[in-house]
Amino acid sequence: MTHAALSDNPPSRKRRWIVASAVVLVLACAGGAAFLLTADEKPEAATPKTTPSTETTKAQPAKSGDRVIIPSLDVDAPMLPVGTTSEGAQEVPSSMEATGWWKDGSKPGQPGNAVIVGHTASKGDGVFDELGDLDKGDKITVSSGKKSLTYTVTKEQVLEVSKFATVADEIYRRTGPSGIVLMTCGDWNGTRFETTVIITAVLKVKAGNGNWSR
């Protein structure tokens, strides 16, 4: 875990995760994975019941330019593959600027949710620092090379960490409409983050050439 000084910039309109302090602990509520196997090739992992791990992992590098693009937040970030910790939580990438897709779950474009996590940092260098500013109707694109999938935000949620298990099955679902869930930490209390910021989006527009190939 790393430490970062507070930014002089005021918090954004929905940011609920900064508490005034000289130094704050930077935690990661991120996770990820890459599009390496088809659904039939990989074993089904247990659904994480806790918020993404605060311990980073050395994720595999992104392949073929896998990226998450959120125009309204000026986010255009690599998407790295991560898995599940021994405690059953989603891993997080070590880079503050990268996102992570849970490789043990659905891939973008498949039935169910592709779950993508990113870091929040007090000094403003976390990839998902502004995640709570997303509104319903905003667009999120996941791209891989010349292929891309665009999703529309349908739900914003800030949930107490202690209640995460009540929504875990829905977040990590592997059936139903194709969607993505983006998550990061929220509500820093000086010692730890108390909430998880959760953004849900559904697949609306397919761009590029053919089906997702990863």
Coordinates of N, CA and C in Angstrom, one line a residue:
M1 N 0.8 -1.2 0.0 CA 0.0 0.0 0.0 C 0.9 1.2 0.0
T2 N 0.4 2.3 -0.6 CA 1.2 3.5 -0.7 C 0.5 4.7 0.0
H3 N 1.2 5.8 0.1 CA 0.7 7.0 0.7 C 0.8 8.1 -0.3
A4 N -0.2 9.1 -0.2 CA -0.2 10.2 -1.1 C -0.7 11.4 -0.4
A5 N -0.1 12.6 -0.7 CA -0.6 13.8 0.0 C -1.9 14.3 -0.6
L6 N -2.7 15.0 0.1 CA -4.0 15.5 -0.3 C -3.8 16.5 -1.4
S7 N -4.7 16.5 -2.4 CA -4.7 17.5 -3.4 C -5.3 18.8 -2.9
D8 N -4.8 20.0 -3.5 CA -5.4 21.2 -3.1 C -6.7 21.5 -3.9
N9 N -7.1 20.6 -4.8 CA -8.3 20.8 -5.6 C -9.5 20.4 -4.8
P10 N -10.6 21.2 -4.9 CA -11.8 20.8 -4.1 C -12.4 19.5 -4.6
P11 N -13.2 18.8 -3.8 CA -13.8 17.6 -4.3 C -14.8 17.8 -5.3
S12 N -15.0 16.8 -6.2 CA -16.0 17.0 -7.2 C -17.4 16.8 -6.7
R13 N -18.5 17.0 -7.5 CA -19.8 17.2 -6.9 C -20.3 15.9 -6.3
K14 N -19.9 14.7 -6.7 CA -20.4 13.5 -6.1 C -19.3 12.8 -5.3
R15 N -18.1 13.3 -5.2 CA -17.0 12.6 -4.6 C -17.2 12.5 -3.1
R16 N -17.3 11.3 -2.6 CA -17.6 11.1 -1.2 C -16.5 10.5 -0.4
W17 N -15.3 10.4 -1.0 CA -14.3 9.6 -0.4 C -13.0 10.3 0.1
I18 N -13.1 11.6 0.3 CA -11.9 12.3 0.8 C -12.2 12.9 2.1
V19 N -11.3 12.8 3.1 CA -11.4 13.4 4.4 C -10.2 14.3 4.6
A20 N -10.3 15.5 5.0 CA -9.2 16.4 5.1 C -8.2 15.8 6.1
S21 N -6.9 15.8 5.6 CA -5.8 15.3 6.4 C -4.5 15.6 5.7
A22 N -3.4 15.7 6.5 CA -2.1 16.0 5.9 C -1.7 14.9 4.9
V23 N -1.9 13.7 5.4 CA -1.5 12.5 4.6 C -2.6 11.5 4.7
V24 N -3.0 10.9 3.6 CA -4.0 9.8 3.7 C -3.4 8.6 3.0
L25 N -4.0 7.5 3.5 CA -3.6 6.2 2.9 C -4.3 6.0 1.6
V26 N -3.6 5.6 0.6 CA -4.2 5.3 -0.7 C -4.6 3.8 -0.7
L27 N -5.8 3.5 -0.9 CA -6.3 2.1 -1.0 C -6.8 1.8 -2.4
A28 N -6.8 0.6 -2.8 CA -7.2 0.2 -4.1 C -8.5 -0.6 -4.0
C29 N -9.5 -0.1 -4.7 CA -10.7 -0.9 -4.8 C -10.8 -1.2 -6.3
A30 N -9.8 -1.9 -6.8 CA -9.8 -2.2 -8.2 C -9.6 -3.6 -8.4
G31 N -9.8 -4.1 -9.6 CA -9.6 -5.5 -10.0 C -9.6 -5.6 -11.4
G32 N -9.2 -6.8 -12.0 CA -9.2 -6.8 -13.4 C -8.8 -8.2 -14.0
A33 N -8.9 -8.3 -15.3 CA -8.5 -9.5 -16.0 C -8.6 -9.2 -17.5
A34 N -8.0 -10.1 -18.2 CA -8.0 -9.9 -19.7 C -8.8 -10.9 -20.4
F35 N -9.0 -10.7 -21.7 CA -9.9 -11.6 -22.4 C -9.1 -12.7 -23.0
L36 N -8.8 -13.7 -22.2 CA -7.8 -14.7 -22.5 C -8.5 -16.1 -22.9
L37 N -9.7 -16.4 -22.3 CA -10.3 -17.7 -22.6 C -11.7 -17.5 -22.9
T38 N -12.3 -18.4 -23.6 CA -13.7 -18.4 -23.9 C -14.4 -18.9 -22.6
A39 N -15.7 -18.7 -22.6 CA -16.5 -19.1 -21.4 C -16.4 -20.6 -21.2
D40 N -16.3 -21.4 -22.3 CA -16.3 -22.8 -22.1 C -14.9 -23.3 -21.7
E41 N -13.9 -22.5 -21.9 CA -12.6 -23.0 -21.6 C -12.2 -22.8 -20.1
K42 N -12.8 -21.8 -19.5 CA -12.3 -21.5 -18.1 C -13.3 -22.0 -17.1
P43 N -12.7 -22.5 -15.9 CA -13.6 -23.0 -14.9 C -14.3 -21.8 -14.2
E44 N -15.5 -22.0 -13.7 CA -16.3 -20.9 -13.0 C -15.7 -20.7 -11.6
A45 N -15.3 -19.5 -11.4 CA -14.8 -19.1 -10.0 C -15.9 -18.7 -9.1
A46 N -15.7 -18.9 -7.8 CA -16.7 -18.5 -6.9 C -16.9 -17.0 -6.9
T47 N -18.1 -16.5 -6.7 CA -18.4 -15.1 -6.7 C -17.8 -14.4 -5.5
P48 N -17.0 -13.4 -5.7 CA -16.5 -12.7 -4.5 C -17.6 -12.1 -3.7
K49 N -17.5 -12.2 -2.4 CA -18.5 -11.7 -1.4 C -18.0 -10.5 -0.7
T50 N -16.8 -10.1 -0.9 CA -16.2 -8.9 -0.2 C -15.8 -7.9 -1.3
T51 N -15.6 -6.7 -0.8 CA -15.1 -5.6 -1.8 C -13.8 -6.0 -2.3
P52 N -13.4 -5.5 -3.5 CA -12.1 -5.8 -4.1 C -11.0 -5.6 -3.1
S53 N -9.9 -6.4 -3.2 CA -8.8 -6.4 -2.3 C -8.1 -5.1 -2.2
T54 N -7.6 -4.7 -1.0 CA -6.7 -3.5 -0.9 C -5.3 -3.9 -1.2
E55 N -5.0 -5.1 -1.5 CA -3.6 -5.5 -1.8 C -3.5 -5.6 -3.4
T56 N -2.4 -4.9 -3.9 CA -2.3 -4.9 -5.3 C -1.6 -6.2 -5.8
T57 N -1.7 -6.5 -7.1 CA -1.1 -7.6 -7.7 C -0.4 -7.2 -9.0
K58 N 0.6 -8.0 -9.3 CA 1.3 -7.7 -10.6 C 0.5 -8.4 -11.7
A59 N -0.4 -7.7 -12.2 CA -1.3 -8.2 -13.3 C -0.5 -8.3 -14.6
Q60 N -1.0 -9.2 -15.5 CA -0.4 -9.4 -16.8 C -0.6 -8.1 -17.6
P61 N 0.3 -7.8 -18.5 CA 0.1 -6.6 -19.3 C -1.1 -6.7 -20.2
A62 N -1.7 -5.5 -20.5 CA -2.8 -5.5 -21.4 C -2.4 -6.0 -22.8
K63 N -3.3 -6.7 -23.5 CA -2.9 -7.2 -24.8 C -3.8 -6.5 -25.9
S64 N -3.2 -6.3 -27.0 CA -3.9 -5.7 -28.2 C -4.6 -4.4 -27.8
G65 N -4.0 -3.6 -26.9 CA -4.6 -2.3 -26.6 C -5.9 -2.4 -25.8
D66 N -6.1 -3.3 -24.9 CA -7.3 -3.4 -24.1 C -7.4 -2.1 -23.3
R67 N -8.5 -1.4 -23.4 CA -8.7 -0.1 -22.7 C -10.1 0.1 -22.3
V68 N -10.3 0.9 -21.2 CA -11.5 1.5 -20.8 C -11.6 2.9 -21.1
I69 N -12.6 3.4 -21.8 CA -12.7 4.8 -22.2 C -14.0 5.4 -21.7
I70 N -13.9 6.5 -20.9 CA -15.1 7.1 -20.3 C -15.0 8.6 -20.7
P71 N -15.6 9.0 -21.8 CA -15.4 10.4 -22.3 C -15.8 11.5 -21.3
S72 N -16.9 11.3 -20.6 CA -17.3 12.3 -19.7 C -16.4 12.6 -18.5
L73 N -15.5 11.6 -18.2 CA -14.5 11.7 -17.2 C -13.1 11.9 -17.7
D74 N -12.9 12.0 -19.0 CA -11.6 12.1 -19.6 C -10.7 10.9 -19.2
V75 N -11.3 9.7 -19.1 CA -10.6 8.5 -18.8 C -10.3 7.7 -20.0
D76 N -9.1 7.3 -20.3 CA -8.7 6.4 -21.4 C -7.6 5.6 -20.8
A77 N -7.9 4.5 -20.2 CA -6.9 3.7 -19.4 C -6.7 2.3 -19.8
P78 N -5.5 1.7 -19.6 CA -5.3 0.3 -19.9 C -6.2 -0.6 -19.0
M79 N -6.6 -1.7 -19.5 CA -7.4 -2.7 -18.7 C -6.5 -4.0 -18.6
L80 N -6.2 -4.3 -17.4 CA -5.3 -5.4 -17.1 C -6.0 -6.6 -16.5
P81 N -5.5 -7.8 -16.7 CA -6.1 -9.0 -16.2 C -5.7 -9.3 -14.8
V82 N -6.7 -9.5 -13.9 CA -6.4 -10.0 -12.5 C -7.5 -11.0 -12.1
G83 N -7.2 -11.7 -11.1 CA -8.0 -12.8 -10.7 C -8.6 -12.6 -9.3
T84 N -8.6 -13.7 -8.5 CA -9.2 -13.7 -7.2 C -8.1 -14.0 -6.1
T85 N -8.2 -13.3 -5.0 CA -7.2 -13.6 -3.9 C -7.6 -14.9 -3.2
S86 N -6.7 -15.3 -2.3 CA -7.0 -16.5 -1.5 C -8.1 -16.3 -0.6
E87 N -8.4 -15.0 -0.3 CA -9.5 -14.7 0.6 C -10.8 -14.5 -0.1
G88 N -10.8 -14.7 -1.4 CA -12.0 -14.7 -2.2 C -12.4 -13.3 -2.7
A89 N -11.5 -12.3 -2.7 CA -11.8 -11.0 -3.1 C -11.2 -10.8 -4.5
Q90 N -11.7 -9.8 -5.3 CA -11.2 -9.5 -6.6 C -9.8 -8.8 -6.4
E91 N -8.8 -9.3 -7.2 CA -7.5 -8.6 -7.1 C -7.6 -7.2 -7.7
V92 N -6.5 -6.4 -7.5 CA -6.4 -5.1 -8.1 C -5.1 -4.9 -8.8
P93 N -5.0 -4.1 -9.8 CA -3.7 -3.9 -10.5 C -2.8 -3.0 -9.6
S94 N -1.5 -3.1 -9.7 CA -0.6 -2.2 -8.9 C -0.6 -0.8 -9.4
S95 N -0.8 -0.6 -10.7 CA -0.7 0.8 -11.3 C -1.9 1.6 -10.9
M96 N -1.7 2.8 -10.5 CA -2.8 3.7 -10.2 C -3.5 4.2 -11.4
E97 N -2.9 4.1 -12.6 CA -3.5 4.6 -13.8 C -4.2 3.5 -14.6
A98 N -4.1 2.2 -14.2 CA -4.7 1.1 -14.9 C -6.0 0.7 -14.3
T99 N -6.9 0.1 -15.1 CA -8.1 -0.6 -14.5 C -7.9 -2.1 -14.6
G100 N -8.7 -2.9 -13.9 CA -8.6 -4.3 -14.0 C -9.9 -5.0 -14.2
W101 N -10.0 -5.9 -15.1 CA -11.2 -6.7 -15.4 C -11.1 -8.1 -14.8
W102 N -12.1 -8.5 -14.1 CA -12.0 -9.8 -13.4 C -12.1 -11.0 -14.4
K103 N -10.9 -11.6 -14.6 CA -10.8 -12.6 -15.6 C -11.6 -13.9 -15.3
D104 N -11.9 -14.1 -14.0 CA -12.7 -15.3 -13.6 C -14.2 -15.2 -13.8
G105 N -14.6 -14.0 -14.4 CA -16.0 -13.8 -14.6 C -16.3 -13.6 -16.1
S106 N -17.4 -12.9 -16.4 CA -17.8 -12.7 -17.8 C -16.9 -11.8 -18.5
K107 N -16.7 -12.0 -19.8 CA -15.9 -11.1 -20.7 C -16.9 -10.0 -21.2
P108 N -16.4 -8.8 -21.6 CA -17.3 -7.9 -22.2 C -18.0 -8.4 -23.5
G109 N -19.2 -8.2 -23.5 CA -20.0 -8.7 -24.7 C -20.7 -10.0 -24.4
Q110 N -20.2 -10.7 -23.4 CA -20.9 -12.0 -23.0 C -22.1 -11.8 -22.1
P111 N -23.0 -12.7 -22.0 CA -24.0 -12.6 -20.9 C -23.4 -12.4 -19.6
G112 N -24.1 -11.6 -18.7 CA -23.6 -11.2 -17.4 C -22.8 -10.0 -17.4
N113 N -22.2 -9.7 -16.3 CA -21.4 -8.4 -16.1 C -19.9 -8.7 -16.2
A114 N -19.2 -7.9 -16.9 CA -17.8 -7.8 -16.9 C -17.4 -6.8 -15.8
V115 N -16.7 -7.2 -14.7 CA -16.5 -6.4 -13.6 C -15.1 -5.7 -13.7
I116 N -15.1 -4.4 -13.6 CA -13.8 -3.6 -13.8 C -13.6 -2.7 -12.6
V117 N -12.4 -2.7 -12.1 CA -12.2 -1.9 -10.9 C -11.0 -1.0 -11.2
G118 N -10.9 0.1 -10.4 CA -9.8 1.0 -10.5 C -9.5 1.7 -9.2
H119 N -8.4 2.3 -9.1 CA -7.9 2.9 -7.9 C -8.6 4.3 -7.7
T120 N -8.7 4.7 -6.4 CA -9.0 6.1 -6.0 C -7.8 6.6 -5.1
A121 N -7.4 7.8 -5.4 CA -6.2 8.4 -4.7 C -6.5 9.8 -4.3
S122 N -6.1 10.1 -3.1 CA -6.4 11.5 -2.5 C -5.8 12.6 -3.3
K123 N -4.6 12.3 -3.9 CA -3.9 13.4 -4.7 C -4.4 13.5 -6.1
G124 N -5.4 12.7 -6.5 CA -6.0 12.9 -7.8 C -5.4 12.2 -8.9
D125 N -4.6 11.1 -8.6 CA -4.0 10.4 -9.7 C -4.5 9.0 -9.8
G126 N -5.6 8.7 -9.2 CA -6.3 7.4 -9.4 C -7.2 7.4 -10.6
V127 N -7.1 6.3 -11.3 CA -7.9 6.3 -12.6 C -9.4 6.5 -12.4
F128 N -9.9 6.0 -11.2 CA -11.4 6.1 -11.0 C -11.7 7.2 -9.9
D129 N -10.8 8.2 -9.8 CA -11.1 9.3 -8.8 C -12.4 9.9 -9.0
E130 N -12.9 10.1 -10.2 CA -14.1 10.8 -10.5 C -15.3 9.8 -10.8
L131 N -15.1 8.6 -10.5 CA -16.1 7.6 -10.9 C -17.5 8.0 -10.4
G132 N -17.6 8.5 -9.2 CA -18.9 8.9 -8.7 C -19.6 10.0 -9.4
D133 N -18.9 10.7 -10.3 CA -19.5 11.8 -11.1 C -20.3 11.3 -12.3
L134 N -20.2 10.0 -12.6 CA -21.0 9.5 -13.8 C -22.4 9.6 -13.5
D135 N -23.2 9.9 -14.5 CA -24.6 10.0 -14.5 C -25.3 9.0 -15.4
K136 N -26.5 8.7 -15.1 CA -27.3 7.8 -16.0 C -27.3 8.3 -17.4
G137 N -27.0 7.5 -18.4 CA -26.9 7.9 -19.8 C -25.5 8.1 -20.3
D138 N -24.6 8.3 -19.4 CA -23.2 8.4 -19.8 C -22.7 7.2 -20.5
K139 N -21.7 7.3 -21.3 CA -21.2 6.2 -22.1 C -19.8 5.7 -21.6
I140 N -19.7 4.4 -21.6 CA -18.4 3.7 -21.3 C -18.1 2.8 -22.4
T141 N -16.8 2.9 -22.9 CA -16.4 2.0 -24.0 C -15.3 1.1 -23.6
V142 N -15.4 -0.2 -23.9 CA -14.3 -1.1 -23.7 C -13.7 -1.5 -25.0
S143 N -12.5 -1.3 -25.3 CA -11.9 -1.6 -26.6 C -10.7 -2.6 -26.5
S144 N -10.6 -3.3 -27.6 CA -9.5 -4.2 -27.8 C -9.0 -4.2 -29.2
G145 N -7.9 -3.5 -29.5 CA -7.5 -3.4 -30.9 C -8.5 -2.6 -31.6
K146 N -9.0 -3.1 -32.7 CA -10.0 -2.4 -33.6 C -11.4 -2.7 -33.2
K147 N -11.6 -3.5 -32.1 CA -12.9 -3.9 -31.7 C -13.3 -3.1 -30.4
S148 N -14.6 -2.8 -30.3 CA -15.0 -2.0 -29.1 C -16.5 -2.3 -28.8
L149 N -16.8 -2.1 -27.6 CA -18.2 -2.3 -27.1 C -18.5 -1.1 -26.3
T150 N -19.7 -0.5 -26.5 CA -20.1 0.7 -25.8 C -21.3 0.5 -24.9
Y151 N -21.2 0.9 -23.7 CA -22.2 0.7 -22.7 C -22.8 2.0 -22.2
T152 N -24.1 2.0 -21.8 CA -24.7 3.1 -21.2 C -25.0 2.9 -19.7
V153 N -24.6 3.9 -18.9 CA -24.8 3.9 -17.5 C -26.3 3.9 -17.1
T154 N -26.7 2.9 -16.3 CA -28.1 2.8 -15.9 C -28.3 2.9 -14.4
K155 N -27.2 2.8 -13.6 CA -27.4 2.8 -12.2 C -26.1 3.3 -11.5
E156 N -26.2 4.2 -10.5 CA -25.1 4.7 -9.7 C -25.5 4.3 -8.2
Q157 N -24.4 3.8 -7.5 CA -24.7 3.3 -6.1 C -23.5 3.5 -5.3
V158 N -23.7 4.0 -4.1 CA -22.6 4.1 -3.0 C -23.1 3.2 -1.9
L159 N -22.3 2.1 -1.7 CA -22.8 1.1 -0.7 C -21.8 0.9 0.4
E160 N -22.3 0.7 1.6 CA -21.4 0.5 2.7 C -20.6 -0.8 2.5
V161 N -19.3 -0.8 2.8 CA -18.5 -2.0 2.6 C -19.1 -3.3 3.3
S162 N -19.7 -3.1 4.5 CA -20.3 -4.2 5.2 C -21.5 -4.8 4.5
K163 N -22.1 -4.1 3.6 CA -23.3 -4.6 2.9 C -23.0 -5.1 1.5
F164 N -21.7 -5.1 1.1 CA -21.3 -5.5 -0.3 C -21.8 -6.9 -0.6
A165 N -21.8 -7.8 0.3 CA -22.2 -9.2 0.1 C -23.7 -9.3 -0.4
T166 N -24.5 -8.3 0.0 CA -25.9 -8.3 -0.4 C -26.1 -8.0 -1.9
V167 N -25.1 -7.5 -2.6 CA -25.2 -7.2 -4.0 C -24.2 -7.9 -4.9
A168 N -23.4 -8.7 -4.2 CA -22.3 -9.4 -4.9 C -22.8 -10.3 -6.0
D169 N -23.8 -11.1 -5.8 CA -24.3 -12.0 -6.8 C -24.8 -11.2 -8.1
E170 N -25.4 -10.1 -7.9 CA -25.9 -9.3 -9.0 C -24.7 -8.6 -9.7
I171 N -23.7 -8.1 -9.0 CA -22.6 -7.5 -9.6 C -21.8 -8.5 -10.5
Y172 N -21.6 -9.7 -9.9 CA -20.8 -10.7 -10.6 C -21.6 -11.7 -11.4
R173 N -22.8 -11.4 -11.7 CA -23.7 -12.4 -12.4 C -23.1 -12.8 -13.8
R174 N -23.3 -14.0 -14.2 CA -22.8 -14.6 -15.4 C -23.9 -14.9 -16.4
T175 N -25.1 -14.5 -16.1 CA -26.2 -14.7 -17.0 C -27.0 -13.4 -17.2
G176 N -27.9 -13.4 -18.2 CA -28.7 -12.2 -18.4 C -28.0 -11.3 -19.4
P177 N -28.6 -10.1 -19.5 CA -28.1 -9.1 -20.4 C -26.6 -8.8 -20.2
S178 N -25.9 -8.5 -21.3 CA -24.5 -8.1 -21.2 C -24.3 -6.7 -20.6
G179 N -23.5 -6.6 -19.6 CA -23.3 -5.3 -18.9 C -21.9 -5.3 -18.4
I180 N -21.5 -4.1 -17.8 CA -20.3 -4.0 -17.1 C -20.6 -3.3 -15.8
V181 N -19.7 -3.6 -14.8 CA -19.8 -2.9 -13.5 C -18.4 -2.3 -13.2
L182 N -18.4 -1.0 -12.9 CA -17.2 -0.3 -12.5 C -17.2 0.0 -11.1
M183 N -16.1 -0.3 -10.3 CA -16.1 -0.1 -8.9 C -14.8 0.6 -8.4
T184 N -14.9 1.4 -7.4 CA -13.8 2.0 -6.7 C -14.2 2.2 -5.2
C185 N -13.2 2.7 -4.4 CA -13.5 2.9 -3.0 C -14.2 4.3 -2.8
G186 N -14.8 4.4 -1.7 CA -15.5 5.7 -1.3 C -15.4 6.0 0.2
D187 N -15.7 7.2 0.5 CA -15.9 7.7 1.9 C -14.7 7.3 2.8
W188 N -13.5 8.0 2.5 CA -12.4 7.8 3.4 C -12.6 8.5 4.7
N189 N -12.4 7.7 5.8 CA -12.7 8.3 7.2 C -11.4 8.6 7.9
G190 N -10.3 8.6 7.3 CA -9.0 8.9 7.9 C -8.2 7.6 8.2
T191 N -8.9 6.5 8.2 CA -8.3 5.2 8.5 C -8.5 4.2 7.4
R192 N -9.7 4.3 6.9 CA -10.1 3.3 5.8 C -11.3 3.9 5.0
F193 N -11.5 3.3 3.9 CA -12.7 3.6 3.0 C -13.9 2.8 3.6
E194 N -15.0 3.5 3.7 CA -16.2 2.9 4.3 C -17.2 2.4 3.3
T195 N -17.1 2.9 2.0 CA -18.1 2.5 1.0 C -17.4 2.1 -0.3
T196 N -18.2 1.5 -1.1 CA -17.8 1.2 -2.5 C -18.7 1.9 -3.5
V197 N -18.1 2.6 -4.4 CA -18.8 3.3 -5.5 C -19.0 2.3 -6.6
I198 N -20.2 2.1 -7.0 CA -20.6 1.1 -8.0 C -21.4 1.7 -9.1
I199 N -20.9 1.5 -10.4 CA -21.5 2.0 -11.6 C -21.9 0.8 -12.4
T200 N -23.2 0.8 -12.8 CA -23.7 -0.3 -13.6 C -24.0 0.2 -15.0
A201 N -23.6 -0.5 -16.1 CA -24.0 0.0 -17.4 C -24.3 -1.2 -18.3
V202 N -25.2 -1.0 -19.2 CA -25.6 -2.1 -20.1 C -25.2 -1.8 -21.5
L203 N -25.0 -2.9 -22.3 CA -24.5 -2.9 -23.6 C -25.6 -2.3 -24.5
K204 N -25.2 -1.2 -25.2 CA -26.2 -0.5 -26.1 C -25.8 -0.5 -27.5
V205 N -24.5 -0.2 -27.8 CA -24.0 -0.1 -29.1 C -22.8 -1.0 -29.3
K206 N -22.8 -1.7 -30.4 CA -21.6 -2.5 -30.8 C -20.9 -1.8 -31.9
A207 N -19.6 -1.5 -31.7 CA -18.8 -0.9 -32.7 C -17.6 -1.8 -33.1
G208 N -17.0 -1.5 -34.2 CA -15.9 -2.4 -34.5 C -16.2 -3.4 -35.5
N209 N -15.5 -4.5 -35.5 CA -15.7 -5.5 -36.5 C -15.9 -6.9 -35.9
G210 N -17.1 -7.4 -35.9 CA -17.3 -8.7 -35.4 C -17.4 -8.8 -33.9
N211 N -17.4 -10.1 -33.4 CA -17.5 -10.3 -31.9 C -16.2 -10.1 -31.2
W212 N -16.3 -9.9 -29.9 CA -15.1 -9.8 -29.1 C -14.3 -11.0 -29.2
S213 N -13.0 -10.8 -29.5 CA -12.1 -12.0 -29.8 C -11.2 -12.4 -28.8
R214 N -11.1 -11.7 -27.6 CA -10.1 -12.0 -26.6 C -10.5 -13.2 -25.7

